[in-house]
mmCIF file of C-alpha atoms in Angstrom:
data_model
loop_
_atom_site.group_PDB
_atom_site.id
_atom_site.type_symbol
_atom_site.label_atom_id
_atom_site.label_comp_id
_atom_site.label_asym_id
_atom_site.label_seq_id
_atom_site.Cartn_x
_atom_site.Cartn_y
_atom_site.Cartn_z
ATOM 1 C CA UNK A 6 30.976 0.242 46.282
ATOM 2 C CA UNK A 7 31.844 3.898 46.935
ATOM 3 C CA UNK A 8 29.076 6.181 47.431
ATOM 4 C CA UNK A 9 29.391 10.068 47.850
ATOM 5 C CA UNK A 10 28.468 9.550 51.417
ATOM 6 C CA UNK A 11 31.462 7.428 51.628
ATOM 7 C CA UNK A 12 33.911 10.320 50.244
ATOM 8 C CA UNK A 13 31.860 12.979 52.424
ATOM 9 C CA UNK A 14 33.022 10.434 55.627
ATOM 10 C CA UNK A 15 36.502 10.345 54.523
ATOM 11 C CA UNK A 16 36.362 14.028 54.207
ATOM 12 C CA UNK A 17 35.036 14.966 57.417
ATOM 13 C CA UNK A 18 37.755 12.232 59.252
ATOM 14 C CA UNK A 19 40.725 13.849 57.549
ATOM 15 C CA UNK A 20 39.087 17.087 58.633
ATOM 16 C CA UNK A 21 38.937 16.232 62.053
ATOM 17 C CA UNK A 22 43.010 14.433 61.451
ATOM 18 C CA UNK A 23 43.835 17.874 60.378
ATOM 19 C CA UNK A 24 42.683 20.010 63.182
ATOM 20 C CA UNK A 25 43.604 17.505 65.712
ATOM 21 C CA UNK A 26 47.477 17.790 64.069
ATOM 22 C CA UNK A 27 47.555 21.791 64.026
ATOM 23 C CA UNK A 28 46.298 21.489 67.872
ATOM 24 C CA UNK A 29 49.145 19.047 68.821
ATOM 25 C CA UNK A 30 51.762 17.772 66.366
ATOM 26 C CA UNK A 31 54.181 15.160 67.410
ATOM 27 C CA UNK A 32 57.572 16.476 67.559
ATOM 28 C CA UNK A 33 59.070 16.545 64.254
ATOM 29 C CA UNK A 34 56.137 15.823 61.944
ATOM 30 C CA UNK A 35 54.480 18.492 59.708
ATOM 31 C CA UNK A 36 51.737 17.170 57.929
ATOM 32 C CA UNK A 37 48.437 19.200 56.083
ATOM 33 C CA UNK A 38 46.523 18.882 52.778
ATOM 34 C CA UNK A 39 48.161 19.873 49.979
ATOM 35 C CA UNK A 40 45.357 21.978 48.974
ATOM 36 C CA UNK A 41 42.886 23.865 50.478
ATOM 37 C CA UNK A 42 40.358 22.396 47.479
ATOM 38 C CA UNK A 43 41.535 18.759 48.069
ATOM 39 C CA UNK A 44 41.568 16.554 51.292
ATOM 40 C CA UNK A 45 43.065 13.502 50.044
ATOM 41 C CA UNK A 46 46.115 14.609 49.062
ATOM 42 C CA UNK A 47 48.885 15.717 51.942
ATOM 43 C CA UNK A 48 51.897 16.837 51.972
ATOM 44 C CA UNK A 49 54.522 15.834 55.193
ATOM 45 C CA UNK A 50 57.894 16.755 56.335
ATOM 46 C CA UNK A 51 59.387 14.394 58.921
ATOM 47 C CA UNK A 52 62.436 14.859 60.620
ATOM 48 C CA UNK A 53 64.819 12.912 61.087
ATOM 49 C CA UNK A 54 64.505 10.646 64.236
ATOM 50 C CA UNK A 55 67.038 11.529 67.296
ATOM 51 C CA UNK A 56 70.051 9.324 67.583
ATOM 52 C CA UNK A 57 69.719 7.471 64.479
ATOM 53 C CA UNK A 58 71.463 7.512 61.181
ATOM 54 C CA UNK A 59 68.756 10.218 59.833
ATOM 55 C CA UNK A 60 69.023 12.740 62.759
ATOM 56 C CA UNK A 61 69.104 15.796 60.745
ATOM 57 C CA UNK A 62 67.906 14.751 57.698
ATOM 58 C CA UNK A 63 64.199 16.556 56.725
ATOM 59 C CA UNK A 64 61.910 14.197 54.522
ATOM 60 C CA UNK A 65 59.440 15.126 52.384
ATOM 61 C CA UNK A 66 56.726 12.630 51.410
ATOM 62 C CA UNK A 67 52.867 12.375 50.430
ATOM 63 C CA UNK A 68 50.139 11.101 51.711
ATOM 64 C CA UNK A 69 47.048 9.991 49.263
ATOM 65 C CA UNK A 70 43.799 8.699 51.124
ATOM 66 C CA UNK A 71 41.423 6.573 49.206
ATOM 67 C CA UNK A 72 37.750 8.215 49.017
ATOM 68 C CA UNK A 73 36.909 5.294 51.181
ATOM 69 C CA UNK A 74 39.206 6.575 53.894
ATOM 70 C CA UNK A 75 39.331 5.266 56.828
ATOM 71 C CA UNK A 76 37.930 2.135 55.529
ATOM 72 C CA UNK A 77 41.164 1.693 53.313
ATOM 73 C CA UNK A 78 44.552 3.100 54.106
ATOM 74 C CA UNK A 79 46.196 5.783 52.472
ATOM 75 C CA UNK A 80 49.439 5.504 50.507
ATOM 76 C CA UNK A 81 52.614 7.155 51.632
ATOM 77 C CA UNK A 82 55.227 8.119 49.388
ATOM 78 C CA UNK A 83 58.858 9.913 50.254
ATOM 79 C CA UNK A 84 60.202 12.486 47.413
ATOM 80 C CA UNK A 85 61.596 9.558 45.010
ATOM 81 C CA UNK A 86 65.379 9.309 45.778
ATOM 82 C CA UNK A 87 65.284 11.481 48.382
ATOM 83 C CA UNK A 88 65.719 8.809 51.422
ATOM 84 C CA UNK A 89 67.191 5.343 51.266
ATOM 85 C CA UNK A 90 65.378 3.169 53.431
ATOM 86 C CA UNK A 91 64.712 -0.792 53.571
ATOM 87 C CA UNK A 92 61.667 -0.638 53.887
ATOM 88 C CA UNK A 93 61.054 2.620 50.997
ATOM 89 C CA UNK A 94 60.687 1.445 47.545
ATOM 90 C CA UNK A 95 63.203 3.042 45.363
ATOM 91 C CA UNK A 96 60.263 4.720 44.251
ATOM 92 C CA UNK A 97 59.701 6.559 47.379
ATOM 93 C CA UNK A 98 56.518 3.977 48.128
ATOM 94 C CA UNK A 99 56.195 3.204 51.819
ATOM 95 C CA UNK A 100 55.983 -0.144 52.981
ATOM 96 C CA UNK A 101 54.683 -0.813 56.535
ATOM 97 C CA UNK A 102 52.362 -2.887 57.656
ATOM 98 C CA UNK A 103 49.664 0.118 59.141
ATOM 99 C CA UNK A 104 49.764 0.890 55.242
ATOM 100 C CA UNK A 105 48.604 -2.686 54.129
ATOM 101 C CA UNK A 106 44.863 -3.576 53.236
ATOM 102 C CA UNK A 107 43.357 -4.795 56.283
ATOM 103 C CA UNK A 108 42.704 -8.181 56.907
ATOM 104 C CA UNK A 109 44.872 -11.284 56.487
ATOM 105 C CA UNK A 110 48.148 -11.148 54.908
ATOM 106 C CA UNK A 111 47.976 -13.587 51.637
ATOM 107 C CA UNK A 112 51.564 -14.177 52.343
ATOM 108 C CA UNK A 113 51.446 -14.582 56.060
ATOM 109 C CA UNK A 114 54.103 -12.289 56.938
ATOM 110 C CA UNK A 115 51.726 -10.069 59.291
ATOM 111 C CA UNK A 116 49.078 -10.770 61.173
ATOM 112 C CA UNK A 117 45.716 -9.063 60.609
ATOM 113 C CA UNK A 118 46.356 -6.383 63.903
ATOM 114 C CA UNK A 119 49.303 -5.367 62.369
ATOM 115 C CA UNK A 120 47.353 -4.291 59.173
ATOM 116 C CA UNK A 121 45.486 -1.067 58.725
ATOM 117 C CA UNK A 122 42.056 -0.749 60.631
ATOM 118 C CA UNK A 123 39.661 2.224 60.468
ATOM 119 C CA UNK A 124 41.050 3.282 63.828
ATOM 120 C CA UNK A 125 44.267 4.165 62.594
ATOM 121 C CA UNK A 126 45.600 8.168 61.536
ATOM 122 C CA UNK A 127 47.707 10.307 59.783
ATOM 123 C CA UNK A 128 49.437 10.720 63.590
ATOM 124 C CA UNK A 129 49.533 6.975 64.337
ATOM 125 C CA UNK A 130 51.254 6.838 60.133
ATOM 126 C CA UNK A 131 53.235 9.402 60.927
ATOM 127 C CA UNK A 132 54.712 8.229 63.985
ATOM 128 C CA UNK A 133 55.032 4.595 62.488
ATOM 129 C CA UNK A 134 57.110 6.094 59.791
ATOM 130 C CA UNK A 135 59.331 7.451 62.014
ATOM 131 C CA UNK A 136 59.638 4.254 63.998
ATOM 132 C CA UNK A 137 60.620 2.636 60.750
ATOM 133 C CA UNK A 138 62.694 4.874 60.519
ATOM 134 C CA UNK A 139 64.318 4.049 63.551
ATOM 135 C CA UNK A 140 64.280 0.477 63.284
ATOM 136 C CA UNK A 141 64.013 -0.752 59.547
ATOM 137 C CA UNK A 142 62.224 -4.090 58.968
ATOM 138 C CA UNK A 143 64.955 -6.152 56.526
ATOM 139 C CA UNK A 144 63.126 -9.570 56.778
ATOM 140 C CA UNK A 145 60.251 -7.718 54.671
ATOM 141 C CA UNK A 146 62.488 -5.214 52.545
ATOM 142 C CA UNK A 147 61.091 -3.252 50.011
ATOM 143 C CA UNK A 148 64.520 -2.358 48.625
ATOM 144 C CA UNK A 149 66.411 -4.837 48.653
ATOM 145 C CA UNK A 150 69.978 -2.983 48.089
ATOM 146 C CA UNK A 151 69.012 -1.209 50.889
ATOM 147 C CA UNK A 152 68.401 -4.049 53.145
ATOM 148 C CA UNK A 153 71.862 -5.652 51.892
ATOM 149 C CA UNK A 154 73.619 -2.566 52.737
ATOM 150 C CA UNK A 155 72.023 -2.111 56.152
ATOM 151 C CA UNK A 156 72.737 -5.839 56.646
ATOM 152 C CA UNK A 157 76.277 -6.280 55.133
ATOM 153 C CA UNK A 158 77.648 -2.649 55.617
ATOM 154 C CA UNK A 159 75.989 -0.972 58.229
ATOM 155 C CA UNK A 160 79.368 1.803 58.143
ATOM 156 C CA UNK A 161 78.524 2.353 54.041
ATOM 157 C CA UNK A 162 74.950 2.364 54.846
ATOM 158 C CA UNK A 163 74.946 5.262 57.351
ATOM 159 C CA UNK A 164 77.576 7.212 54.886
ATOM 160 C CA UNK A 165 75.324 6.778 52.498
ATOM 161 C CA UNK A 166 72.188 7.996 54.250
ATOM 162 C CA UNK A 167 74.451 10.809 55.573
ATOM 163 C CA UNK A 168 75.439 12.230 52.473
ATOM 164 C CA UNK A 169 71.871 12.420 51.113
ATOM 165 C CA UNK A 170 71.217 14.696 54.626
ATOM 166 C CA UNK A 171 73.956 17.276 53.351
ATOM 167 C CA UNK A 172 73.003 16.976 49.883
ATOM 168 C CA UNK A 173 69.357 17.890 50.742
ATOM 169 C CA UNK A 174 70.816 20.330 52.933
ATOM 170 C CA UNK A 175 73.002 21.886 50.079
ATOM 171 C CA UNK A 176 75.983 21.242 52.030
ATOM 172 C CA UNK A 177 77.380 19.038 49.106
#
């Protein structure tokens, strides 16, 4: 049951999140609220990791935290169409496994330390978005055209993701 103590916590945490990410950002990550009249809504730009099909590439997403945050994970979403991604829901939806409600996995795929716990933040997210980045996770796709391209035609697959970069970049 939420309380308005509970939403005061989760306010004060992303707070704290906040000022810890103005004081030291990882490289390549830009996150904040969206608002300065809402905390659970953010808005992030991640670059595109170093030596990987996405170097270059600048991706927007959001972040929406639950007023139970950090009890329950937030959910991360990338500009819809704007990345192609195995593990990105055509939708732009993140799926990771820091993302998932913690606990056991009802389809056994992860164990529960893989899960979200209330220890996690927006950094640790951040920087296991742009891990997944890195190294997409096409046993557990989200889109599967994605993970069958990556798979089958890993040459088409990095045209593919580098023509979006010059199309976002108005190149194209």
């Amino acid at each position: 049951m939420l309380t308005k103590t509970s939403g005061i916590t989760a306010q004060k945490r992303l707070l704290k999140e906040y000022k810890q990410l103005i004081k030291e950002s990882p490289e390549g990550i830009v996150a904040y609220p969206t608002s300065d009249h809402n905390l659970f809504e953010w808005t992030c730009f991640l670059e595109g990791p170093k030596d990987t099909v996405y170097e270059n590439g600048v991706y927007v997403a959001t972040l929406k935290f639950p007023k139970d945050y950090p009890l329950s994970p937030p959910e991360m979403r990338f500009v819809p169409g704007s990345i192609l991604h195995p593990n990105v829901y055509k939708d732009g939806l993140v799926c990771i496994s820091i993302l998932h409600q913690p606990g056991d996995d009802p389809n056994q795929y992860e164990s529960a330390e893989e899960r979200w716990s209330p220890v996690q933040s927006v950094e640790k997210i951040l920087l296991s978005v742009m891990s997944m980045l890195n190294e997409p996770n096409i046993e557990s796709g989200a889109n599967i055209d994605a993970c069958k391209l990556y798979r089958d035609y890993p040459k088409e697959y990095e045209q593919v993701i580098k023509q979006g970069i010059r199309k976002s970049l108005g190149l194209e």
